[in-house]
Every structure is written in structure tokens, then in C-alpha cells.
Amino acid sequence: WFRRSDKLVCAIIGRDHPMKGYDVLSAALEREEFSDVISSVLIFGDVKNRGQFSFRNGKFMGRFPQSELWDKVIAEVDLVLCPSQWGEGRSNVLVESWLAGVPCFATRVGDNALYLSDFFLVDFDLGDLVWKIRHLAANDHNSRKLISDQIKYISEKVSADSDDLVRFLNACY
């Protein structure tokens, strides 16, 4: 599952709105236990207040057109993190990440639980994230099954949501 080394290259994607949880992620990644499993964090998107984030080995990648974003992420990233601190609806980053084949962990807020199994949901302080990353990093049958089951589930869920949306729009118009 690791593509490059014995440590992960992680990504966060989106603008730096306070409710996105980048400050919590930044603080969590400074803890020593994360340095054993994460080599760098790539930050994709509009980040105007770069000084407020001190990601260990963090690199601001800038903004990419949607048509190029996932090719860039897939080429460089092992894992996407969505540390949102508020209850947004369906997270496009979460869904697109999984559909692109890049595992994604997200906090237990909003509709994230509708799309992720419990294993890929993390607490606000991200304290359980290290253990979960290490479990995936074992790259054994169980970790590969967790990933393949999640990809299958989210694909089916998004397909069902799309069918519901099409029926709703047809009823409206």
C-alpha cells in the first residue's frame, strides 16, 4: 500500500477555513508518534494564512484545477486527511479521494459516518490516527481488505446517492 517508503506522504486538500481543522491537524502532527509513520504533508488548495500552520515536513502545493488535482494527488500521496471540526454535508474530498483509490481518514462529524466505516473515522484530537495508520501500513490481508471494502462501499453509496439525486431533479423539473 505504501508507494514510496516506509513512511506515508499525506495530503490535506482545500482552503484554510478555521472549521476545516487544519490547526488541530498541525498540532497533532507535531507529536513525536506521528514522525514514525508520516514523512511529509502536502497541502493542496488556497492557504492564505500559511504562518499559522507548522506541519512537520509540510509543503504547500498551491491550487490546482479540479481536472488536474486528483492526478497530482494520486501520483504523490499515500493518504488524505480530512480533519474537519464541523458537521458539513458530504465531503467531496473524502468521496473523491476514495474513488481515486487514495485512502482517506476523516473526523466523526457531519455526514462522514455515512460514507466511512468506523475504522476510517477518527477522533477530533486525532489520537487514534497513528494506530490506524500503522494497522494499514502492515499491508497484510486485513489492511488490504479494509481498503477494498471501503472503496466498494463508498462507490455503491455514491452511486445510490446519484440515483436519488437524479430522481429528485427529474421530479422537480
Short mmCIF file of N, CA and C in Angstrom, two decimals:
data_model
loop_
_atom_site.label_atom_id
_atom_site.label_comp_id
_atom_site.label_asym_id
_atom_site.label_seq_id
_atom_site.Cartn_x
_atom_site.Cartn_y
_atom_site.Cartn_z
N TRP A 1 0.82 -1.20 0.00
CA TRP A 1 0.00 0.00 0.00
C TRP A 1 0.86 1.26 0.00
N PHE A 2 1.98 1.26 0.76
CA PHE A 2 2.89 2.40 0.67
C PHE A 2 3.48 2.42 -0.72
N ARG A 3 3.56 3.58 -1.30
CA ARG A 3 4.08 3.66 -2.66
C ARG A 3 5.54 4.08 -2.71
N ARG A 4 6.01 4.77 -1.69
CA ARG A 4 7.33 5.36 -1.80
C ARG A 4 8.35 4.92 -0.76
N SER A 5 7.95 4.78 0.47
CA SER A 5 8.92 4.47 1.51
C SER A 5 8.21 3.80 2.68
N ASP A 6 8.90 3.68 3.80
CA ASP A 6 8.29 3.07 4.97
C ASP A 6 7.44 4.07 5.74
N LYS A 7 7.37 5.31 5.26
CA LYS A 7 6.53 6.33 5.88
C LYS A 7 5.58 6.91 4.85
N LEU A 8 4.47 7.41 5.34
CA LEU A 8 3.44 7.95 4.46
C LEU A 8 3.68 9.38 4.02
N VAL A 9 3.23 9.66 2.81
CA VAL A 9 3.08 11.03 2.34
C VAL A 9 1.58 11.30 2.43
N CYS A 10 1.20 12.27 3.25
CA CYS A 10 -0.20 12.59 3.47
C CYS A 10 -0.56 13.89 2.78
N ALA A 11 -1.84 14.09 2.56
CA ALA A 11 -2.31 15.34 1.96
C ALA A 11 -3.52 15.85 2.70
N ILE A 12 -3.64 17.18 2.73
CA ILE A 12 -4.89 17.83 3.07
C ILE A 12 -5.25 18.68 1.87
N ILE A 13 -6.54 18.78 1.61
CA ILE A 13 -6.98 19.42 0.37
C ILE A 13 -8.11 20.40 0.70
N GLY A 14 -7.94 21.64 0.28
CA GLY A 14 -9.00 22.63 0.48
C GLY A 14 -8.46 23.94 1.01
N ARG A 15 -9.36 24.88 1.18
CA ARG A 15 -8.95 26.18 1.69
C ARG A 15 -8.77 26.12 3.20
N ASP A 16 -8.16 27.14 3.76
CA ASP A 16 -7.80 27.12 5.18
C ASP A 16 -8.85 27.77 6.09
N HIS A 17 -10.10 27.39 5.92
CA HIS A 17 -11.17 27.87 6.79
C HIS A 17 -10.96 27.30 8.19
N PRO A 18 -11.21 28.11 9.25
CA PRO A 18 -10.97 27.62 10.62
C PRO A 18 -11.70 26.32 10.96
N MET A 19 -12.85 26.08 10.39
CA MET A 19 -13.60 24.86 10.72
C MET A 19 -13.07 23.62 10.01
N LYS A 20 -12.12 23.79 9.13
CA LYS A 20 -11.55 22.64 8.42
C LYS A 20 -10.63 21.81 9.31
N GLY A 21 -10.21 22.36 10.46
CA GLY A 21 -9.42 21.59 11.42
C GLY A 21 -7.94 21.49 11.11
N TYR A 22 -7.44 22.34 10.25
CA TYR A 22 -6.02 22.26 9.92
C TYR A 22 -5.15 22.60 11.12
N ASP A 23 -5.64 23.48 12.01
CA ASP A 23 -4.87 23.81 13.22
C ASP A 23 -4.75 22.59 14.13
N VAL A 24 -5.81 21.80 14.25
CA VAL A 24 -5.78 20.58 15.05
C VAL A 24 -4.82 19.57 14.42
N LEU A 25 -4.90 19.43 13.10
CA LEU A 25 -4.03 18.50 12.39
C LEU A 25 -2.57 18.93 12.53
N SER A 26 -2.31 20.22 12.39
CA SER A 26 -0.96 20.74 12.52
C SER A 26 -0.38 20.41 13.90
N ALA A 27 -1.17 20.64 14.95
CA ALA A 27 -0.72 20.34 16.31
C ALA A 27 -0.51 18.84 16.51
N ALA A 28 -1.42 18.04 16.00
CA ALA A 28 -1.31 16.58 16.16
C ALA A 28 -0.06 16.04 15.47
N LEU A 29 0.21 16.54 14.27
CA LEU A 29 1.35 16.02 13.51
C LEU A 29 2.69 16.41 14.11
N GLU A 30 2.69 17.36 15.02
CA GLU A 30 3.93 17.73 15.71
C GLU A 30 4.26 16.75 16.83
N ARG A 31 3.31 15.90 17.20
CA ARG A 31 3.58 14.92 18.25
C ARG A 31 4.55 13.87 17.70
N GLU A 32 5.41 13.41 18.57
CA GLU A 32 6.51 12.52 18.19
C GLU A 32 6.04 11.24 17.50
N GLU A 33 4.93 10.66 17.96
CA GLU A 33 4.50 9.37 17.39
C GLU A 33 4.15 9.48 15.91
N PHE A 34 3.78 10.67 15.44
CA PHE A 34 3.47 10.84 14.03
C PHE A 34 4.73 10.81 13.16
N SER A 35 5.86 11.24 13.72
CA SER A 35 7.08 11.26 12.91
C SER A 35 7.53 9.86 12.52
N ASP A 36 7.07 8.84 13.23
CA ASP A 36 7.40 7.46 12.90
C ASP A 36 6.63 6.93 11.70
N VAL A 37 5.49 7.54 11.38
CA VAL A 37 4.63 6.99 10.33
C VAL A 37 4.38 7.95 9.16
N ILE A 38 4.65 9.24 9.34
CA ILE A 38 4.38 10.22 8.29
C ILE A 38 5.67 10.95 7.93
N SER A 39 6.04 10.89 6.66
CA SER A 39 7.26 11.57 6.24
C SER A 39 7.01 13.02 5.86
N SER A 40 5.84 13.30 5.26
CA SER A 40 5.55 14.68 4.87
C SER A 40 4.06 14.87 4.67
N VAL A 41 3.67 16.14 4.68
CA VAL A 41 2.27 16.52 4.46
C VAL A 41 2.24 17.52 3.32
N LEU A 42 1.50 17.19 2.27
CA LEU A 42 1.33 18.09 1.14
C LEU A 42 -0.01 18.80 1.31
N ILE A 43 0.01 20.12 1.20
CA ILE A 43 -1.19 20.92 1.41
C ILE A 43 -1.62 21.48 0.06
N PHE A 44 -2.74 20.97 -0.46
CA PHE A 44 -3.27 21.40 -1.75
C PHE A 44 -4.41 22.39 -1.51
N GLY A 45 -4.40 23.51 -2.21
CA GLY A 45 -5.51 24.44 -2.11
C GLY A 45 -5.06 25.83 -1.73
N ASP A 46 -6.05 26.71 -1.55
CA ASP A 46 -5.80 28.10 -1.18
C ASP A 46 -5.55 28.18 0.32
N VAL A 47 -4.32 28.45 0.69
CA VAL A 47 -3.98 28.62 2.10
C VAL A 47 -3.37 30.01 2.24
N LYS A 48 -4.18 30.93 2.73
CA LYS A 48 -3.75 32.31 2.85
C LYS A 48 -2.93 32.56 4.10
N ASN A 49 -3.21 31.84 5.18
CA ASN A 49 -2.55 32.06 6.47
C ASN A 49 -1.51 30.97 6.75
N ARG A 50 -0.55 30.84 5.87
CA ARG A 50 0.43 29.76 5.99
C ARG A 50 1.19 29.79 7.30
N GLY A 51 1.41 30.97 7.83
CA GLY A 51 2.17 31.10 9.07
C GLY A 51 1.53 30.44 10.27
N GLN A 52 0.22 30.23 10.23
CA GLN A 52 -0.44 29.63 11.38
C GLN A 52 -0.32 28.11 11.42
N PHE A 53 0.18 27.50 10.36
CA PHE A 53 0.34 26.05 10.31
C PHE A 53 1.82 25.70 10.32
N SER A 54 2.19 24.78 11.19
CA SER A 54 3.59 24.37 11.25
C SER A 54 3.68 22.86 11.04
N PHE A 55 3.28 22.42 9.86
CA PHE A 55 3.31 20.99 9.58
C PHE A 55 4.75 20.51 9.47
N ARG A 56 5.03 19.44 10.21
CA ARG A 56 6.35 18.82 10.11
C ARG A 56 6.54 18.35 8.67
N ASN A 57 7.61 18.81 8.05
CA ASN A 57 7.86 18.46 6.65
C ASN A 57 6.67 18.78 5.75
N GLY A 58 5.99 19.87 6.05
CA GLY A 58 4.85 20.29 5.25
C GLY A 58 5.30 21.05 4.01
N LYS A 59 4.55 20.89 2.95
CA LYS A 59 4.85 21.59 1.70
C LYS A 59 3.55 22.10 1.11
N PHE A 60 3.47 23.40 0.89
CA PHE A 60 2.30 23.99 0.28
C PHE A 60 2.39 23.81 -1.23
N MET A 61 1.42 23.11 -1.78
CA MET A 61 1.44 22.75 -3.20
C MET A 61 0.71 23.76 -4.07
N GLY A 62 -0.14 24.59 -3.46
CA GLY A 62 -0.92 25.54 -4.23
C GLY A 62 -2.23 24.94 -4.71
N ARG A 63 -2.90 25.71 -5.52
CA ARG A 63 -4.21 25.30 -6.02
C ARG A 63 -4.07 24.71 -7.42
N PHE A 64 -4.82 23.67 -7.67
CA PHE A 64 -4.83 23.02 -8.98
C PHE A 64 -6.25 23.01 -9.52
N PRO A 65 -6.41 23.11 -10.84
CA PRO A 65 -7.74 22.93 -11.40
C PRO A 65 -8.25 21.53 -11.05
N GLN A 66 -9.55 21.41 -10.85
CA GLN A 66 -10.14 20.12 -10.48
C GLN A 66 -9.73 19.01 -11.44
N SER A 67 -9.59 19.34 -12.72
CA SER A 67 -9.23 18.33 -13.72
C SER A 67 -7.82 17.78 -13.53
N GLU A 68 -6.96 18.51 -12.82
CA GLU A 68 -5.58 18.07 -12.60
C GLU A 68 -5.32 17.60 -11.17
N LEU A 69 -6.18 18.01 -10.25
CA LEU A 69 -5.91 17.78 -8.83
C LEU A 69 -5.70 16.31 -8.50
N TRP A 70 -6.63 15.44 -8.86
CA TRP A 70 -6.52 14.06 -8.41
C TRP A 70 -5.39 13.31 -9.09
N ASP A 71 -5.02 13.66 -10.32
CA ASP A 71 -3.84 13.06 -10.93
C ASP A 71 -2.60 13.40 -10.12
N LYS A 72 -2.52 14.64 -9.67
CA LYS A 72 -1.38 15.09 -8.85
C LYS A 72 -1.38 14.37 -7.50
N VAL A 73 -2.54 14.29 -6.87
CA VAL A 73 -2.63 13.63 -5.57
C VAL A 73 -2.29 12.14 -5.69
N ILE A 74 -2.87 11.47 -6.67
CA ILE A 74 -2.63 10.04 -6.85
C ILE A 74 -1.14 9.78 -7.08
N ALA A 75 -0.49 10.66 -7.81
CA ALA A 75 0.93 10.46 -8.13
C ALA A 75 1.83 10.64 -6.91
N GLU A 76 1.41 11.45 -5.93
CA GLU A 76 2.33 11.82 -4.86
C GLU A 76 1.92 11.43 -3.46
N VAL A 77 0.70 10.96 -3.25
CA VAL A 77 0.16 10.83 -1.90
C VAL A 77 -0.27 9.40 -1.59
N ASP A 78 -0.04 9.00 -0.33
CA ASP A 78 -0.49 7.69 0.15
C ASP A 78 -1.82 7.77 0.88
N LEU A 79 -2.11 8.92 1.45
CA LEU A 79 -3.25 9.04 2.35
C LEU A 79 -3.73 10.48 2.39
N VAL A 80 -5.06 10.67 2.42
CA VAL A 80 -5.65 12.00 2.56
C VAL A 80 -6.28 12.10 3.94
N LEU A 81 -6.13 13.27 4.56
CA LEU A 81 -6.70 13.52 5.88
C LEU A 81 -7.72 14.64 5.78
N CYS A 82 -8.90 14.42 6.35
CA CYS A 82 -9.98 15.43 6.41
C CYS A 82 -10.31 15.68 7.87
N PRO A 83 -9.60 16.62 8.52
CA PRO A 83 -9.78 16.83 9.96
C PRO A 83 -10.88 17.82 10.33
N SER A 84 -11.92 17.93 9.53
CA SER A 84 -12.97 18.92 9.73
C SER A 84 -13.49 18.91 11.16
N GLN A 85 -13.77 20.10 11.68
CA GLN A 85 -14.26 20.25 13.05
C GLN A 85 -15.73 20.62 13.10
N TRP A 86 -16.40 20.57 11.99
CA TRP A 86 -17.82 20.93 11.95
C TRP A 86 -18.58 19.94 11.10
N GLY A 87 -19.89 19.97 11.24
CA GLY A 87 -20.75 18.99 10.60
C GLY A 87 -21.17 19.35 9.20
N GLU A 88 -20.23 19.33 8.28
CA GLU A 88 -20.60 19.60 6.89
C GLU A 88 -21.33 18.39 6.30
N GLY A 89 -21.95 18.61 5.16
CA GLY A 89 -22.61 17.51 4.45
C GLY A 89 -21.56 16.60 3.85
N ARG A 90 -21.90 15.97 2.77
CA ARG A 90 -20.95 15.05 2.14
C ARG A 90 -19.67 15.80 1.76
N SER A 91 -18.56 15.29 2.22
CA SER A 91 -17.26 15.88 1.90
C SER A 91 -16.82 15.41 0.52
N ASN A 92 -16.72 16.35 -0.41
CA ASN A 92 -16.26 15.99 -1.75
C ASN A 92 -14.85 15.41 -1.72
N VAL A 93 -13.97 15.99 -0.90
CA VAL A 93 -12.60 15.49 -0.82
C VAL A 93 -12.60 14.04 -0.35
N LEU A 94 -13.39 13.73 0.65
CA LEU A 94 -13.46 12.36 1.17
C LEU A 94 -13.90 11.39 0.07
N VAL A 95 -15.00 11.71 -0.58
CA VAL A 95 -15.54 10.82 -1.61
C VAL A 95 -14.59 10.72 -2.80
N GLU A 96 -14.10 11.84 -3.29
CA GLU A 96 -13.21 11.82 -4.46
C GLU A 96 -11.91 11.09 -4.16
N SER A 97 -11.41 11.24 -2.96
CA SER A 97 -10.18 10.54 -2.57
C SER A 97 -10.36 9.02 -2.69
N TRP A 98 -11.42 8.51 -2.08
CA TRP A 98 -11.66 7.07 -2.13
C TRP A 98 -11.93 6.59 -3.55
N LEU A 99 -12.69 7.36 -4.32
CA LEU A 99 -12.98 6.95 -5.69
C LEU A 99 -11.72 6.97 -6.56
N ALA A 100 -10.74 7.78 -6.15
CA ALA A 100 -9.46 7.80 -6.86
C ALA A 100 -8.52 6.71 -6.35
N GLY A 101 -8.95 5.96 -5.32
CA GLY A 101 -8.14 4.88 -4.78
C GLY A 101 -7.15 5.30 -3.73
N VAL A 102 -7.31 6.51 -3.19
CA VAL A 102 -6.41 7.01 -2.15
C VAL A 102 -7.18 6.98 -0.82
N PRO A 103 -6.74 6.15 0.13
CA PRO A 103 -7.45 6.09 1.42
C PRO A 103 -7.53 7.45 2.09
N CYS A 104 -8.64 7.66 2.81
CA CYS A 104 -8.88 8.94 3.46
C CYS A 104 -9.44 8.69 4.86
N PHE A 105 -8.85 9.36 5.85
CA PHE A 105 -9.39 9.37 7.20
C PHE A 105 -10.09 10.70 7.40
N ALA A 106 -11.21 10.69 8.13
CA ALA A 106 -11.96 11.91 8.41
C ALA A 106 -12.46 11.88 9.85
N THR A 107 -12.68 13.06 10.39
CA THR A 107 -13.21 13.16 11.74
C THR A 107 -14.68 12.75 11.78
N ARG A 108 -15.14 12.42 12.96
CA ARG A 108 -16.51 11.93 13.18
C ARG A 108 -17.49 13.10 13.26
N VAL A 109 -17.68 13.80 12.16
CA VAL A 109 -18.62 14.93 12.13
C VAL A 109 -19.47 14.86 10.88
N GLY A 110 -20.61 15.51 10.94
CA GLY A 110 -21.46 15.63 9.77
C GLY A 110 -21.78 14.30 9.14
N ASP A 111 -21.74 14.28 7.83
CA ASP A 111 -22.11 13.08 7.07
C ASP A 111 -20.95 12.12 6.85
N ASN A 112 -19.79 12.37 7.42
CA ASN A 112 -18.65 11.47 7.22
C ASN A 112 -18.98 10.03 7.58
N ALA A 113 -19.74 9.85 8.66
CA ALA A 113 -20.08 8.49 9.10
C ALA A 113 -21.00 7.76 8.12
N LEU A 114 -21.66 8.51 7.25
CA LEU A 114 -22.50 7.86 6.23
C LEU A 114 -21.66 7.23 5.13
N TYR A 115 -20.41 7.69 5.00
CA TYR A 115 -19.57 7.25 3.89
C TYR A 115 -18.39 6.40 4.31
N LEU A 116 -18.05 6.43 5.59
CA LEU A 116 -16.86 5.71 6.04
C LEU A 116 -17.19 4.66 7.09
N SER A 117 -16.46 3.56 7.03
CA SER A 117 -16.56 2.59 8.11
C SER A 117 -15.91 3.20 9.34
N ASP A 118 -16.19 2.66 10.49
CA ASP A 118 -15.67 3.21 11.74
C ASP A 118 -14.14 3.29 11.75
N PHE A 119 -13.49 2.34 11.09
CA PHE A 119 -12.03 2.34 11.09
C PHE A 119 -11.46 3.63 10.50
N PHE A 120 -12.10 4.19 9.50
CA PHE A 120 -11.58 5.38 8.82
C PHE A 120 -12.10 6.69 9.41
N LEU A 121 -12.87 6.60 10.49
CA LEU A 121 -13.30 7.78 11.23
C LEU A 121 -12.38 7.96 12.42
N VAL A 122 -11.97 9.19 12.69
CA VAL A 122 -11.04 9.45 13.79
C VAL A 122 -11.60 10.51 14.73
N ASP A 123 -11.09 10.50 15.97
CA ASP A 123 -11.50 11.48 16.97
C ASP A 123 -10.96 12.86 16.62
N PHE A 124 -11.57 13.89 17.22
CA PHE A 124 -11.16 15.27 16.94
C PHE A 124 -9.69 15.54 17.22
N ASP A 125 -9.14 14.92 18.26
CA ASP A 125 -7.73 15.18 18.59
C ASP A 125 -6.78 14.32 17.76
N LEU A 126 -7.32 13.46 16.92
CA LEU A 126 -6.56 12.58 16.03
C LEU A 126 -5.67 11.60 16.79
N GLY A 127 -5.98 11.38 18.08
CA GLY A 127 -5.18 10.48 18.90
C GLY A 127 -5.19 9.05 18.42
N ASP A 128 -6.27 8.63 17.77
CA ASP A 128 -6.36 7.25 17.30
C ASP A 128 -5.82 7.07 15.88
N LEU A 129 -5.39 8.15 15.26
CA LEU A 129 -4.94 8.09 13.87
C LEU A 129 -3.64 7.31 13.70
N VAL A 130 -2.69 7.46 14.60
CA VAL A 130 -1.40 6.77 14.47
C VAL A 130 -1.61 5.25 14.46
N TRP A 131 -2.40 4.74 15.41
CA TRP A 131 -2.64 3.31 15.46
C TRP A 131 -3.27 2.82 14.16
N LYS A 132 -4.23 3.57 13.65
CA LYS A 132 -4.93 3.16 12.43
C LYS A 132 -3.99 3.19 11.22
N ILE A 133 -3.13 4.18 11.13
CA ILE A 133 -2.16 4.24 10.04
C ILE A 133 -1.21 3.05 10.13
N ARG A 134 -0.73 2.76 11.33
CA ARG A 134 0.18 1.61 11.50
C ARG A 134 -0.51 0.31 11.09
N HIS A 135 -1.78 0.19 11.42
CA HIS A 135 -2.53 -1.01 11.04
C HIS A 135 -2.59 -1.14 9.51
N LEU A 136 -2.89 -0.05 8.81
CA LEU A 136 -2.91 -0.09 7.35
C LEU A 136 -1.52 -0.35 6.78
N ALA A 137 -0.52 0.24 7.42
CA ALA A 137 0.85 0.11 6.92
C ALA A 137 1.38 -1.32 6.98
N ALA A 138 0.75 -2.16 7.78
CA ALA A 138 1.17 -3.56 7.83
C ALA A 138 1.04 -4.21 6.46
N ASN A 139 0.16 -3.64 5.62
CA ASN A 139 -0.04 -4.10 4.24
C ASN A 139 -0.31 -5.61 4.18
N ASP A 140 -1.05 -6.09 5.16
CA ASP A 140 -1.39 -7.50 5.17
C ASP A 140 -2.80 -7.69 4.60
N HIS A 141 -3.26 -8.93 4.64
CA HIS A 141 -4.58 -9.23 4.08
C HIS A 141 -5.68 -8.37 4.73
N ASN A 142 -5.62 -8.21 6.05
CA ASN A 142 -6.65 -7.44 6.75
C ASN A 142 -6.66 -5.98 6.33
N SER A 143 -5.49 -5.37 6.21
CA SER A 143 -5.45 -3.95 5.84
C SER A 143 -5.89 -3.75 4.38
N ARG A 144 -5.48 -4.65 3.51
CA ARG A 144 -5.92 -4.54 2.11
C ARG A 144 -7.43 -4.75 1.99
N LYS A 145 -7.98 -5.64 2.83
CA LYS A 145 -9.42 -5.87 2.82
C LYS A 145 -10.17 -4.64 3.34
N LEU A 146 -9.66 -3.99 4.38
CA LEU A 146 -10.28 -2.76 4.88
C LEU A 146 -10.39 -1.73 3.77
N ILE A 147 -9.31 -1.57 3.02
CA ILE A 147 -9.29 -0.58 1.94
C ILE A 147 -10.23 -0.99 0.81
N SER A 148 -10.16 -2.23 0.36
CA SER A 148 -11.01 -2.64 -0.76
C SER A 148 -12.49 -2.61 -0.37
N ASP A 149 -12.82 -3.01 0.86
CA ASP A 149 -14.21 -2.95 1.31
C ASP A 149 -14.71 -1.51 1.36
N GLN A 150 -13.85 -0.59 1.80
CA GLN A 150 -14.25 0.81 1.89
C GLN A 150 -14.45 1.40 0.49
N ILE A 151 -13.58 1.08 -0.44
CA ILE A 151 -13.74 1.57 -1.82
C ILE A 151 -15.06 1.05 -2.41
N LYS A 152 -15.34 -0.22 -2.19
CA LYS A 152 -16.59 -0.79 -2.70
C LYS A 152 -17.80 -0.12 -2.07
N TYR A 153 -17.77 0.07 -0.75
CA TYR A 153 -18.90 0.68 -0.05
C TYR A 153 -19.15 2.11 -0.53
N ILE A 154 -18.09 2.89 -0.61
CA ILE A 154 -18.29 4.29 -0.99
C ILE A 154 -18.73 4.40 -2.45
N SER A 155 -18.24 3.51 -3.30
CA SER A 155 -18.68 3.50 -4.70
C SER A 155 -20.17 3.22 -4.79
N GLU A 156 -20.62 2.23 -4.03
CA GLU A 156 -22.04 1.90 -4.03
C GLU A 156 -22.88 3.03 -3.43
N LYS A 157 -22.39 3.63 -2.36
CA LYS A 157 -23.11 4.72 -1.69
C LYS A 157 -23.25 5.92 -2.61
N VAL A 158 -22.17 6.30 -3.26
CA VAL A 158 -22.21 7.45 -4.17
C VAL A 158 -23.13 7.16 -5.34
N SER A 159 -23.07 5.94 -5.86
CA SER A 159 -23.95 5.55 -6.96
C SER A 159 -25.42 5.65 -6.54
N ALA A 160 -25.73 5.15 -5.35
CA ALA A 160 -27.11 5.23 -4.85
C ALA A 160 -27.53 6.68 -4.64
N ASP A 161 -26.63 7.49 -4.08
CA ASP A 161 -26.94 8.91 -3.88
C ASP A 161 -27.20 9.59 -5.22
N SER A 162 -26.40 9.25 -6.21
CA SER A 162 -26.56 9.86 -7.53
C SER A 162 -27.91 9.50 -8.13
N ASP A 163 -28.31 8.23 -7.99
CA ASP A 163 -29.62 7.81 -8.49
C ASP A 163 -30.74 8.58 -7.79
N ASP A 164 -30.62 8.74 -6.47
CA ASP A 164 -31.62 9.50 -5.72
C ASP A 164 -31.67 10.95 -6.18
N LEU A 165 -30.53 11.54 -6.42
CA LEU A 165 -30.46 12.92 -6.86
C LEU A 165 -31.09 13.08 -8.25
N VAL A 166 -30.80 12.16 -9.15
CA VAL A 166 -31.38 12.21 -10.48
C VAL A 166 -32.89 12.09 -10.39
N ARG A 167 -33.41 11.17 -9.58
CA ARG A 167 -34.87 11.03 -9.41
C ARG A 167 -35.47 12.31 -8.84
N PHE A 168 -34.83 12.92 -7.88
CA PHE A 168 -35.32 14.15 -7.27
C PHE A 168 -35.36 15.27 -8.30
N LEU A 169 -34.27 15.43 -9.07
CA LEU A 169 -34.24 16.51 -10.08
C LEU A 169 -35.27 16.28 -11.15
N ASN A 170 -35.45 15.02 -11.58
CA ASN A 170 -36.48 14.71 -12.58
C ASN A 170 -37.87 15.05 -12.06
N ALA A 171 -38.12 14.79 -10.78
CA ALA A 171 -39.41 15.10 -10.18
C ALA A 171 -39.64 16.63 -10.12
N CYS A 172 -38.56 17.36 -9.90
CA CYS A 172 -38.66 18.82 -9.79
C CYS A 172 -38.90 19.48 -11.14
N TYR A 173 -38.31 18.91 -12.17
CA TYR A 173 -38.37 19.57 -13.48
C TYR A 173 -39.17 18.77 -14.43
#
